Every structure is written in structure tokens, then in C-alpha cells.
mmCIF file of C-alpha atoms and ligand atoms in Angstrom:
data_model
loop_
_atom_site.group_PDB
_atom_site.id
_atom_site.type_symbol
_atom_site.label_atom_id
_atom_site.label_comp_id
_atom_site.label_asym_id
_atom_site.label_seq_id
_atom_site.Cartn_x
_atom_site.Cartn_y
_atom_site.Cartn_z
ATOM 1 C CA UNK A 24 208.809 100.125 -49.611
ATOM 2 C CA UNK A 25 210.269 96.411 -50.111
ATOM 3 C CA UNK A 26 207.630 94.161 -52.075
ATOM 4 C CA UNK A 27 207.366 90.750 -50.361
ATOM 5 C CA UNK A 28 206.466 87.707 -53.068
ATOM 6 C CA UNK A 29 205.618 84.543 -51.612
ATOM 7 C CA UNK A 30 206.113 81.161 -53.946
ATOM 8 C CA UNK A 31 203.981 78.943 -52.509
ATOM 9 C CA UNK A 32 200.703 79.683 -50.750
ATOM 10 C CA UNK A 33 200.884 76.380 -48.613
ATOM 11 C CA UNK A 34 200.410 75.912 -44.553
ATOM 12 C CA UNK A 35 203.460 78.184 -43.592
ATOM 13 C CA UNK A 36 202.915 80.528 -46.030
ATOM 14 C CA UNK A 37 199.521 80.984 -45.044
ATOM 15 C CA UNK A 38 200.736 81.293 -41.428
ATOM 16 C CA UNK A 39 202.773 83.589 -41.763
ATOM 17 C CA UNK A 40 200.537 85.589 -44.603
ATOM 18 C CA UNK A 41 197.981 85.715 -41.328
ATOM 19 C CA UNK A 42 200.647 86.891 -39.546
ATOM 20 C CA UNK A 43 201.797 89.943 -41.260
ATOM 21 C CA UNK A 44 198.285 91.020 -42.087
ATOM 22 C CA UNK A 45 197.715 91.131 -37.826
ATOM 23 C CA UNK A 46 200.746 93.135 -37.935
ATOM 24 C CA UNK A 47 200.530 97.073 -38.266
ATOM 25 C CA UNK A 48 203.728 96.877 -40.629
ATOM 26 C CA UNK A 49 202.452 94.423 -42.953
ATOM 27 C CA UNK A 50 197.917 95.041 -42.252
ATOM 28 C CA UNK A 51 197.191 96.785 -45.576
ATOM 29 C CA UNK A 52 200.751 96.925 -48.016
ATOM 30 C CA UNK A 53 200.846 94.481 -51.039
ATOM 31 C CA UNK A 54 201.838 90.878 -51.029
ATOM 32 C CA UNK A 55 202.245 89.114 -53.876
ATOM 33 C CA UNK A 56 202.025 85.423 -54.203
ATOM 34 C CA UNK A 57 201.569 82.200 -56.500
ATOM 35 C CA UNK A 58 200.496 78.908 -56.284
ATOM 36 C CA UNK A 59 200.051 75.671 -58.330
ATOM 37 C CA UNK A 60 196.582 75.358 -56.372
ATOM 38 C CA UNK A 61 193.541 76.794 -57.392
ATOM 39 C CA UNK A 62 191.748 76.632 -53.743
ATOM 40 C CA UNK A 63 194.979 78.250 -52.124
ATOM 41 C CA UNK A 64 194.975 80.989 -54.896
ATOM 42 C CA UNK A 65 191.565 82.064 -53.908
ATOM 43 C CA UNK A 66 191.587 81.432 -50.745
ATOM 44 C CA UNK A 67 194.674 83.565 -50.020
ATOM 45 C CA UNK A 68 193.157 86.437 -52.266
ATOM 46 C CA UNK A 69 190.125 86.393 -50.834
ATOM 47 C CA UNK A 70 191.089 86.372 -47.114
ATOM 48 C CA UNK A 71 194.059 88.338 -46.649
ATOM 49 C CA UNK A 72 194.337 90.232 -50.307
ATOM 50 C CA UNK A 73 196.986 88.727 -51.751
ATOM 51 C CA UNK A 74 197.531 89.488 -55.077
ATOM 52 C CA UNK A 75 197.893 86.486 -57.116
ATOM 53 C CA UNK A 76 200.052 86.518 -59.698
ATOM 54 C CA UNK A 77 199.890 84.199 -63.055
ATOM 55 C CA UNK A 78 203.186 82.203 -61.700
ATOM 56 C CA UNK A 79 206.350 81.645 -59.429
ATOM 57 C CA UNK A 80 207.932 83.761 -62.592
ATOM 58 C CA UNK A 81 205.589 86.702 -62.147
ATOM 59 C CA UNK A 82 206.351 86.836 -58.262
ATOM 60 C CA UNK A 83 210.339 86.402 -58.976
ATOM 61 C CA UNK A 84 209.919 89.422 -61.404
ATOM 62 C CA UNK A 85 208.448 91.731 -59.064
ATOM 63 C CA UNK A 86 209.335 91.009 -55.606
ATOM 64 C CA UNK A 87 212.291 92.678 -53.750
ATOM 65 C CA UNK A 88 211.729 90.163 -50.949
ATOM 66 C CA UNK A 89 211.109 86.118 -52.483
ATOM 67 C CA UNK A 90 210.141 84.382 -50.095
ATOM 68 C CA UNK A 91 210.369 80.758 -50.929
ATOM 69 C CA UNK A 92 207.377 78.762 -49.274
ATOM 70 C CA UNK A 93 207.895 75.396 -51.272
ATOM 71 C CA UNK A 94 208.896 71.807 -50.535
ATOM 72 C CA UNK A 95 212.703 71.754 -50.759
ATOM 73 C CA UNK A 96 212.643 69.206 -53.298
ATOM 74 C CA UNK A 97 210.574 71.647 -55.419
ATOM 75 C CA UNK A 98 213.459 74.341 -55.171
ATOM 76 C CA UNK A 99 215.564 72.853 -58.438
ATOM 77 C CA UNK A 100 212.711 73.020 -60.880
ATOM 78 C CA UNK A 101 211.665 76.559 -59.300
ATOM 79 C CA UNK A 102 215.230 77.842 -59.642
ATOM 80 C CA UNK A 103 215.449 76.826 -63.295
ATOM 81 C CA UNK A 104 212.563 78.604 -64.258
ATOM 82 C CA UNK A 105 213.206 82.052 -62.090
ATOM 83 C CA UNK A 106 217.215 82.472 -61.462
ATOM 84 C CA UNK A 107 217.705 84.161 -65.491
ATOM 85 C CA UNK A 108 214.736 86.371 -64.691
ATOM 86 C CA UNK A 109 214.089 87.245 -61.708
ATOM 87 C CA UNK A 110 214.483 91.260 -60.574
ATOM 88 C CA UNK A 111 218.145 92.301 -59.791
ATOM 89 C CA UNK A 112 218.869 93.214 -56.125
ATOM 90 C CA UNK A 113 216.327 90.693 -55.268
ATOM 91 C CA UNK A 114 217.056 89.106 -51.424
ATOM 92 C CA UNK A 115 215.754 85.460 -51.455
ATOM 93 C CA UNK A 116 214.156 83.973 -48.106
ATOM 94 C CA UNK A 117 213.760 80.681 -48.307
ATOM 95 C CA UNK A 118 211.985 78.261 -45.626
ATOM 96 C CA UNK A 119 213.772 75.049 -46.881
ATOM 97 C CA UNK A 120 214.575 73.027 -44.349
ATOM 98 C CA UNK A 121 218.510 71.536 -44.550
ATOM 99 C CA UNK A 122 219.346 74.172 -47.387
ATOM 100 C CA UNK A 123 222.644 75.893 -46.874
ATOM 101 C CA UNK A 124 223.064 79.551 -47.522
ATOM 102 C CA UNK A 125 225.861 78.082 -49.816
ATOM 103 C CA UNK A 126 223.719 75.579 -51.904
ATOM 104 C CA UNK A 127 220.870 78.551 -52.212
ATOM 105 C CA UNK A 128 223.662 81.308 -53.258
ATOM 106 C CA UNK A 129 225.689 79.452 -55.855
ATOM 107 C CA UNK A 130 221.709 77.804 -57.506
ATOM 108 C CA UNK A 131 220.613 81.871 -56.984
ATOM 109 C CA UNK A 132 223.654 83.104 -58.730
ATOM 110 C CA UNK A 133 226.710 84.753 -56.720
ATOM 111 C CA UNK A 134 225.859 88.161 -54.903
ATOM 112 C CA UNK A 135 222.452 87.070 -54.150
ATOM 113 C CA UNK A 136 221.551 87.901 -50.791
ATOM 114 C CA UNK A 137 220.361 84.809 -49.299
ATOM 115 C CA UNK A 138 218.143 84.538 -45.595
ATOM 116 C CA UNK A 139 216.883 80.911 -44.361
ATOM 117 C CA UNK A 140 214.682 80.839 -41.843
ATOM 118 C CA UNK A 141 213.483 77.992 -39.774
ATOM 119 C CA UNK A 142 209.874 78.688 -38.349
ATOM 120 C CA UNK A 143 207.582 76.298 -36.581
ATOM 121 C CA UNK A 144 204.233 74.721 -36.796
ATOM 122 C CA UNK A 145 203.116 77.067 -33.821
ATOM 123 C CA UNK A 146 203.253 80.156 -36.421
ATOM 124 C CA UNK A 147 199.482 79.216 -36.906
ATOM 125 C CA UNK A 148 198.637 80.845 -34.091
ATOM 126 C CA UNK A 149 201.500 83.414 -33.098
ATOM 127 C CA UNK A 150 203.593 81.050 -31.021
ATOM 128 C CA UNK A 151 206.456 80.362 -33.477
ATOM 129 C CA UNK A 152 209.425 80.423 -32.682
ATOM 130 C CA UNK A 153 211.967 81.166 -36.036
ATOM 131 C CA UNK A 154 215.290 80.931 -36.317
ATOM 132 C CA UNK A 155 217.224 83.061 -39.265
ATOM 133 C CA UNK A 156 220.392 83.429 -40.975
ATOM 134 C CA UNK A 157 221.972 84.866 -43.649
ATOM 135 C CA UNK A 158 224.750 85.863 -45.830
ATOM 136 C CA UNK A 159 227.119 88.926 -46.005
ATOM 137 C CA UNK A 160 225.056 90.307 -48.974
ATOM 138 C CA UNK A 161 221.770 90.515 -46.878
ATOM 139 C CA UNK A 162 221.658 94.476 -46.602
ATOM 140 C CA UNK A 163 220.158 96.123 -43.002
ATOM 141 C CA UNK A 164 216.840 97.084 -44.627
ATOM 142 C CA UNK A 165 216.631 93.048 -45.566
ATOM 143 C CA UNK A 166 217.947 91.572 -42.296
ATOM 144 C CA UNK A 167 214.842 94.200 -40.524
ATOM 145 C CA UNK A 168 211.872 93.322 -43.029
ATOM 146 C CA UNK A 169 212.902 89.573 -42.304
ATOM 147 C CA UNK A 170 212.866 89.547 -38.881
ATOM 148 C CA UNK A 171 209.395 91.603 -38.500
ATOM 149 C CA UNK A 172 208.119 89.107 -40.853
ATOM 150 C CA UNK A 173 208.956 86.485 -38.391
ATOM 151 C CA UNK A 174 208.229 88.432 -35.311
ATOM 152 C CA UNK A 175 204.467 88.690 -36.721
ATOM 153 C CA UNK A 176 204.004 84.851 -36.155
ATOM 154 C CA UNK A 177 205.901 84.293 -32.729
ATOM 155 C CA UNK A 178 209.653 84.910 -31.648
ATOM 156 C CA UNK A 179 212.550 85.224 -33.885
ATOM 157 C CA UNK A 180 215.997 84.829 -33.430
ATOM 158 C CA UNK A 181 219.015 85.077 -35.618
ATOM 159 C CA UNK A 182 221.630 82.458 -35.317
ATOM 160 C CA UNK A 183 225.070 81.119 -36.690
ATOM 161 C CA UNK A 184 224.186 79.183 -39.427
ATOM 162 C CA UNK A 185 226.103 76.052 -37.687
ATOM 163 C CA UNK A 186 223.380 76.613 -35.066
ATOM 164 C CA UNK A 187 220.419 76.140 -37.688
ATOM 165 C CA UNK A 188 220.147 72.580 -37.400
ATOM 166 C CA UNK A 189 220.340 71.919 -33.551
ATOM 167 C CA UNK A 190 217.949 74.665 -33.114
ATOM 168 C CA UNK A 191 215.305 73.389 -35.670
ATOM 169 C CA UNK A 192 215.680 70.389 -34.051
ATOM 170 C CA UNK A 193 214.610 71.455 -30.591
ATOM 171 C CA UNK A 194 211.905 74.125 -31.847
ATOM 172 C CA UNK A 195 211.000 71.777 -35.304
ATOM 173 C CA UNK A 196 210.857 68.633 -34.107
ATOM 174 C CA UNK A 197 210.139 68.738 -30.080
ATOM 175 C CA UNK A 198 206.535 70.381 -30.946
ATOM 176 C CA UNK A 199 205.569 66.692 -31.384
ATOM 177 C CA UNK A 200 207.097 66.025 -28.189
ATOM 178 C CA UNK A 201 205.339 68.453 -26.483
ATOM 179 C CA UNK A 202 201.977 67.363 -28.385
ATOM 180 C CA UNK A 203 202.712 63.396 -26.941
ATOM 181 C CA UNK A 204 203.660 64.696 -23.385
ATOM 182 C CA UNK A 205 200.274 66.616 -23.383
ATOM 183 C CA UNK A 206 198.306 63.373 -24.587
ATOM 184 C CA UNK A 207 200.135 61.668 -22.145
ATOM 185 C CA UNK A 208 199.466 64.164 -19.116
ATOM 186 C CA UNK A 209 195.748 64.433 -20.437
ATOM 187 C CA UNK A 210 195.163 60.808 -20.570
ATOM 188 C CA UNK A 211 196.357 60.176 -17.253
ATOM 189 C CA UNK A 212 193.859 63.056 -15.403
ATOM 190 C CA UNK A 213 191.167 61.283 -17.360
ATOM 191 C CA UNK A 214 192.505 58.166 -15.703
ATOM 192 C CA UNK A 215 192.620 60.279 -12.534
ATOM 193 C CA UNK A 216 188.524 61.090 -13.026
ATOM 194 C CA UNK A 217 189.025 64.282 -14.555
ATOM 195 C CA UNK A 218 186.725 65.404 -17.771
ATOM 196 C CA UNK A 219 188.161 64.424 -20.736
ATOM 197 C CA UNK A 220 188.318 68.491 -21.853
ATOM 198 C CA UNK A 221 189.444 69.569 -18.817
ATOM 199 C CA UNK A 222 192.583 66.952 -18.537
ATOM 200 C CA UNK A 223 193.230 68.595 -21.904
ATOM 201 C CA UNK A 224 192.958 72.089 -20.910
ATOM 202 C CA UNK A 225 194.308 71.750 -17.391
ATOM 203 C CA UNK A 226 197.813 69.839 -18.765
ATOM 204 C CA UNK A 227 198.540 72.723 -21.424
ATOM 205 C CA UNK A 228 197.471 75.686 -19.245
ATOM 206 C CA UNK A 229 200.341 73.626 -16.957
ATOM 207 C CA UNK A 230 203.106 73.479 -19.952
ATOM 208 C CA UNK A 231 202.305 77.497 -20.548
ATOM 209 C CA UNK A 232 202.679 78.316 -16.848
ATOM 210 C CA UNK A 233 205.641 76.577 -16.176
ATOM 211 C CA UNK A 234 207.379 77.285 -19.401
ATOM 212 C CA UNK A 235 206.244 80.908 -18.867
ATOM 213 C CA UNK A 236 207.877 80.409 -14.867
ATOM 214 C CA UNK A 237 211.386 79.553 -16.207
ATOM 215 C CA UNK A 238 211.412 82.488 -18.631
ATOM 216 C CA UNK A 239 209.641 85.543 -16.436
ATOM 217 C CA UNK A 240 212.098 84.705 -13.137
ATOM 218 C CA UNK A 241 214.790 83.087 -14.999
ATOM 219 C CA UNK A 242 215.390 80.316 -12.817
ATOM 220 C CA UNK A 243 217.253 76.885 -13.512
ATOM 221 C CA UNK A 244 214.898 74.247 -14.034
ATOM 222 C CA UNK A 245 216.440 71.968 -11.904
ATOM 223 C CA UNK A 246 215.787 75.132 -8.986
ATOM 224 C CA UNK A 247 212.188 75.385 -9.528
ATOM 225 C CA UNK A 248 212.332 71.677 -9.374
ATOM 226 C CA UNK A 249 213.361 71.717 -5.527
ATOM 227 C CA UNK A 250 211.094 74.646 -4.838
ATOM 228 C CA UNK A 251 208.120 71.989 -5.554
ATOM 229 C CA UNK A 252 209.332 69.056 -3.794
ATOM 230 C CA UNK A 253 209.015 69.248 -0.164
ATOM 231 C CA UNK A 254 210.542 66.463 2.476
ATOM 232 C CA UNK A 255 208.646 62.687 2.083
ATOM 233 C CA UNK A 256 206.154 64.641 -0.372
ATOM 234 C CA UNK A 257 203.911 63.848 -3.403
ATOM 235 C CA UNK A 258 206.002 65.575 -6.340
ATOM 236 C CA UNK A 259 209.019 63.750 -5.547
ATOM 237 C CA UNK A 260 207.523 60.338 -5.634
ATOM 238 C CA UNK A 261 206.598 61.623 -9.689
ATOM 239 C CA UNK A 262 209.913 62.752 -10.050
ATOM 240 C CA UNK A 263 211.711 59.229 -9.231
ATOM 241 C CA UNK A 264 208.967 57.702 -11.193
ATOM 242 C CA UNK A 265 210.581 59.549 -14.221
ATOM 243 C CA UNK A 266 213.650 59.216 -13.758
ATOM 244 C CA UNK A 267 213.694 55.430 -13.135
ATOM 245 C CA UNK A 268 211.568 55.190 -16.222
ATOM 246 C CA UNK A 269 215.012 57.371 -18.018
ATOM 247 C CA UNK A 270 212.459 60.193 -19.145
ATOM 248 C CA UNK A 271 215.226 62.323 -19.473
ATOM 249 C CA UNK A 272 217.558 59.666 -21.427
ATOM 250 C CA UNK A 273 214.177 58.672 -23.938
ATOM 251 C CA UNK A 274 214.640 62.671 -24.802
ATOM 252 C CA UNK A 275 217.454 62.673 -25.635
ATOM 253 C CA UNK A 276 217.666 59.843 -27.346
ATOM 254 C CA UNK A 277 214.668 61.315 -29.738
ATOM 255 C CA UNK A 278 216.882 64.629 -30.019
ATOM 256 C CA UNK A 279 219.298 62.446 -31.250
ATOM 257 C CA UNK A 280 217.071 60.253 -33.127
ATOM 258 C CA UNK A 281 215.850 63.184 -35.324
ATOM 259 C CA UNK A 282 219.684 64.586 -35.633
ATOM 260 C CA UNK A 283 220.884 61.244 -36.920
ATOM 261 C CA UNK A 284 218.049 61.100 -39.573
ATOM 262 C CA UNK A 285 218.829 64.732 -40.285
ATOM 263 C CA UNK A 286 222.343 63.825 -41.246
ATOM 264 C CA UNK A 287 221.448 60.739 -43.128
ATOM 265 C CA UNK A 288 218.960 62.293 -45.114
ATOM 266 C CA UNK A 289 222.228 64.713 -46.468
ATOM 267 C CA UNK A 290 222.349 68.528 -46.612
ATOM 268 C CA UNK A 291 221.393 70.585 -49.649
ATOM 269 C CA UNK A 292 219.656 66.897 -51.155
HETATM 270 N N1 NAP B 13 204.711 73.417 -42.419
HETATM 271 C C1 NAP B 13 205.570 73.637 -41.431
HETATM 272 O O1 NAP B 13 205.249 73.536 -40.222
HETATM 273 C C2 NAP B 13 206.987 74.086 -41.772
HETATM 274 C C3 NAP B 13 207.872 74.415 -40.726
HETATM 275 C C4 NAP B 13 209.162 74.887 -41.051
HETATM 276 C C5 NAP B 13 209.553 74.988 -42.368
HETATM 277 N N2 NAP B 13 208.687 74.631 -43.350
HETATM 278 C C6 NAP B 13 209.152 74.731 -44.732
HETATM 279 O O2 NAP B 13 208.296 75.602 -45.448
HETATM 280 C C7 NAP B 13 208.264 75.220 -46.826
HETATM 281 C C8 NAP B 13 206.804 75.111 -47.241
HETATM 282 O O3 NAP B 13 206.198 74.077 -46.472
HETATM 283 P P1 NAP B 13 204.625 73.919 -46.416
HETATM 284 O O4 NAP B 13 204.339 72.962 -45.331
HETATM 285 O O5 NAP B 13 203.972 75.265 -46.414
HETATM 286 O O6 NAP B 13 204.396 73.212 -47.856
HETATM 287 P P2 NAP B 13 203.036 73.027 -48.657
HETATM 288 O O7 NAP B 13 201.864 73.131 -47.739
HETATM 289 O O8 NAP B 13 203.213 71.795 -49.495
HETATM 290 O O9 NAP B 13 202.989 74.307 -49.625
HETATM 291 C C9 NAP B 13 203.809 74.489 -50.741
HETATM 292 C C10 NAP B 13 202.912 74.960 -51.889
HETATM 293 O O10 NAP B 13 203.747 75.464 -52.933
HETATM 294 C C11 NAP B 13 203.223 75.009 -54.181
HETATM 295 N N3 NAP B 13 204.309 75.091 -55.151
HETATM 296 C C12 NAP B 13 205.423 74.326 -55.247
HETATM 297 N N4 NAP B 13 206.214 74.778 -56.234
HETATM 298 C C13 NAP B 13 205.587 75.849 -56.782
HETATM 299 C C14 NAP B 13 205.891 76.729 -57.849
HETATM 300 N N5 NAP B 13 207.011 76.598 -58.573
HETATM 301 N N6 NAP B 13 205.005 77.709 -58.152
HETATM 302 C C15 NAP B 13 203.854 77.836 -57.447
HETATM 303 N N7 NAP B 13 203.504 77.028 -56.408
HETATM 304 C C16 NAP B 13 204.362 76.056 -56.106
HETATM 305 C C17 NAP B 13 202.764 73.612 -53.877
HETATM 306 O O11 NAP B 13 201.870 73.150 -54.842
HETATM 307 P P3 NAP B 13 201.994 71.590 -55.317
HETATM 308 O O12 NAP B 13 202.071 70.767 -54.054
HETATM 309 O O13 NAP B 13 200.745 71.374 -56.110
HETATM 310 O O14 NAP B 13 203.252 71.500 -56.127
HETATM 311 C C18 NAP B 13 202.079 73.834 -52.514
HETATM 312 O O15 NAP B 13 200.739 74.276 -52.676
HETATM 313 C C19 NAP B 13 209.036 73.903 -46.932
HETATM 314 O O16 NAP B 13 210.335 74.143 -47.424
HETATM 315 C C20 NAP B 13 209.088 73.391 -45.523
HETATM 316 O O17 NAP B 13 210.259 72.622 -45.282
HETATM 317 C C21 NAP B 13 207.413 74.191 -43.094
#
């Protein structure tokens, strides 16, 4: 059995921790982790039976799987401390976002077998959706453990790694989209009369059925569109509404927006 260390007990590693532990693969087998934070520590003990070790070197020493749950501006200082020591054979995972599989190989020392993985805020409550890569060194037994790792907090797909960017983009960033377009939706059934908790409810039990529509028939947007817009109907006065407003154009422009500060921001920084 592969040992999984986490460094880092943060907000995804605790997502994913809860995760794993409502997973039948993962619901009672050790998982070791560290953290500078005394709360998390205990926390993550306490609720899911982590076993805390002393540090990030402890975890590196032990773990076949590292899973590394840090900032990506922690990852220099980390890698000083663990690359001379930690246990051959050891595949790293890390969750850094804009960290090549080149930058983490050549800091982890050549041969390392090296998977990034790109999950999203909606791993708190199963709805992630993770995109992975990896290097030629990541062996079958590492490429499966990662991916039911990331299939116990939502959907997980593995990608080029050319594709990692535009893909975090859409399932990264356009959560926060999604969160304004609800707000938006909600506010305007309030302004519509409805109950301020039932706008709420009623606009994302809409984004889940018609998100859920798409996938189960696997029709084109754009077809589903005419199926709701009849001849001199209501829908279709909405729809020109949008478009005159350039809805689509103001998204994107954000896609863009975010891909532009990506790039400026520099890989591997
Ligand atoms: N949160 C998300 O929705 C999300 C989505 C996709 C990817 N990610 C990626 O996931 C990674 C973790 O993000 P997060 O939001 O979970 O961060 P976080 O909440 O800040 O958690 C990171 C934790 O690691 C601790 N830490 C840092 N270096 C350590 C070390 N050497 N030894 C022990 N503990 C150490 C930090 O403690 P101190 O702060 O005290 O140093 C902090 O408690 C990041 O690379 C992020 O880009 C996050």
C-alpha cells in the first residue's frame, strides 16, 4: 500500500483529506500530514485521523505519495529543506498553481516522478473538477492512486500539460463567475418579489439543471437554446437583452482577463 503525506493541512488539503476519508479506498488507511498551524494540526487529527507528523521533513521521509498542499511561493524554502532527504522512489503531487512539471523535476532532482494537479474550490463539497498531469517517470500504480484521490472530491481529468492553464482557467477562475451570475440571477427574482432564499435556491437549482441538461443528452448549447424560445415569446426577449448588453463578449473578455494576468504574473515564479 502507497503512503500518502500531505505538506500542508490548509483549505484544499482539508478538502480533499474529507474527500478520501468518504471514499472506501482511502475511509480507514493512514495519512500522514504536517502543518505550521497548531489549530489545523489538531483539527485534521482529530476529525479525519491524520497522523501528524513533527514536520514537512517527517512527511517527505515517509510518504511514497507527497502531496504538496502549500502556497507556491512556499515551495523553494520547502524544497531546500526535503529534496536531500526525502524517501527514494518518492512521486511528488503538487497543487501549485503555474508550476511546470519541468521547474518541479529539475528543484525535486532528475527521475522524480512529478504529478500537478489543478483542483477547484468546489472540492469542499464533492463538486471539483481536477485536472492532472504528469511526467514519464509517474509509474501506473502512481498515475491510479492520483486520480482516485481526485475522483474522491469531484471529477478528474488528465490533460496535456499545455492544456493545464486554459483549463484552470475555465474550472479555477469561472467558479467566481458562476458565484456573480448566481447573485445576479438571485437579486433580480428578489426584484421580481421572490423570497430572498428562494431567488437563491431557485437560480442554482437552475445552473445544476441546465448544466446537468447539456451533459445527460449531450446537446449543443446553442440547440437547447432554440428548444426554449418559441415564435414572439418571453425567453427570446432575455436572450437579445444579453446579447445587446455583449454578455457573451464581457466573458470572454474575463477569460482573457485572467489569462493575461496569468502570463504576466510568469510561470514557475
Ligand atoms: N484553495 C483552493 O481553492 C485551491 C485551488 C486549486 C489549487 N490550490 C493550490 O493548493 C495549494 C494550497 O492552497 P491552500 O488554499 O490550501 O493554502 P493554505 O490554506 O494557505 O494552506 C497551506 C498551509 O500549508 C502551511 N505550510 C506552508 N509551508 C509549510 C511547510 N513547509 N511545512 C508545514 N506547513 C506548511 C501553511 O502554513 P503558513 O501559512 O503558516 O505558512 C498553511 O497552513 C496552493 O498551491 C494553491 O495554489 C488551491
Amino acid at each position: 500500500m502507497m503512503i500518502i503525506g500531505f505538506i500542508g493541512l490548509g483549505n484544499m488539503a482539508q478538502a480533499i483529506i474529507a474527500g478520501m476519508r468518504n471514499s472506501p479506498g482511502f475511509s480507514d488507511g493512514p495519512i500522514l500530514g504536517c502543518d505550521h498551524n497548531e489549530g489545523k494540526r489538531r483539527e485534521m487529527a482529530e476529525r479525519f485521523g491524520v497522523t501528524v507528523l513533527f514536520d514537512d521533513l517527517a512527511v517527505a521521509q515517509q510518504a511514497d505519495v507527497l502531496v504538496l498542499a502549500v502556497k507556491p511561493q512556499a515551495l523553494p524554502a520547502l524544497f531546500k529543506r526535503i529534496v536531500p532527504r526525502r524517501k527514494a522512489g518518492q512521486c511528488a503531487l503538487s497543487l501549485a498553481a503555474g508550476k511546470t512539471i519541468d521547474y518541479l523535476g529539475k528543484a525535486l532532482g532528475e527521475g522524480c516522478p512529478v504529478i500537478r494537479a489543478m483542483p477547484n474550490v468546489a472540492a469542499r463539497v464533492g463538486g471539483s473538477v481536477t485536472a492532472l498531469c504528469g511526467n514519464e517517470q509517474v509509474t501506473e500504480a502512481q498515475h491510479a492512486l492520483a486520480t482516485e484521490v481526485f475522483e474522491a472530491v469531484g471529477f478528474a481529468v488528465w490533460v496535456k500539460e499545455a492544456h493545464m492553464s486554459a483549463f484552470s482557467t475555465i474550472t479555477g477562475a469561472a467558479p467566481a463567475f458562476t458565484f456573480l451570475y448566481l447573485d445576479a440571477l438571485a437579486s433580480a427574482g428578489l426584484k421580481a418579489g421572490l423570497p430572498k432564499s428562494m431567488a437563491m435556491e431557485a437560480a442554482c437549482r437552475m445552473v445544476m439543471g441546465a448544466a446537468k441538461l447539456v451533459m445527460e443528452t449531450g446537446e449543443h448549447p446553442l440547440a437547447l437554446i432554440d428548444q426554449v424560445t418559441s415564435p414572439g415569446g418571453t425567453t427570446i426577449e432575455g436572450m437579445h437583452a444579453l446579447k445587446a448588453l455583449g454578455f457573451e463578449h464581457a466573458l470572454h473578455e474575463a477569460v482573457k482577463a485572467v489569462r493575461e494576468k496569468e502570463s504576466s504574473l510568469g510561470e514557475n515564479v
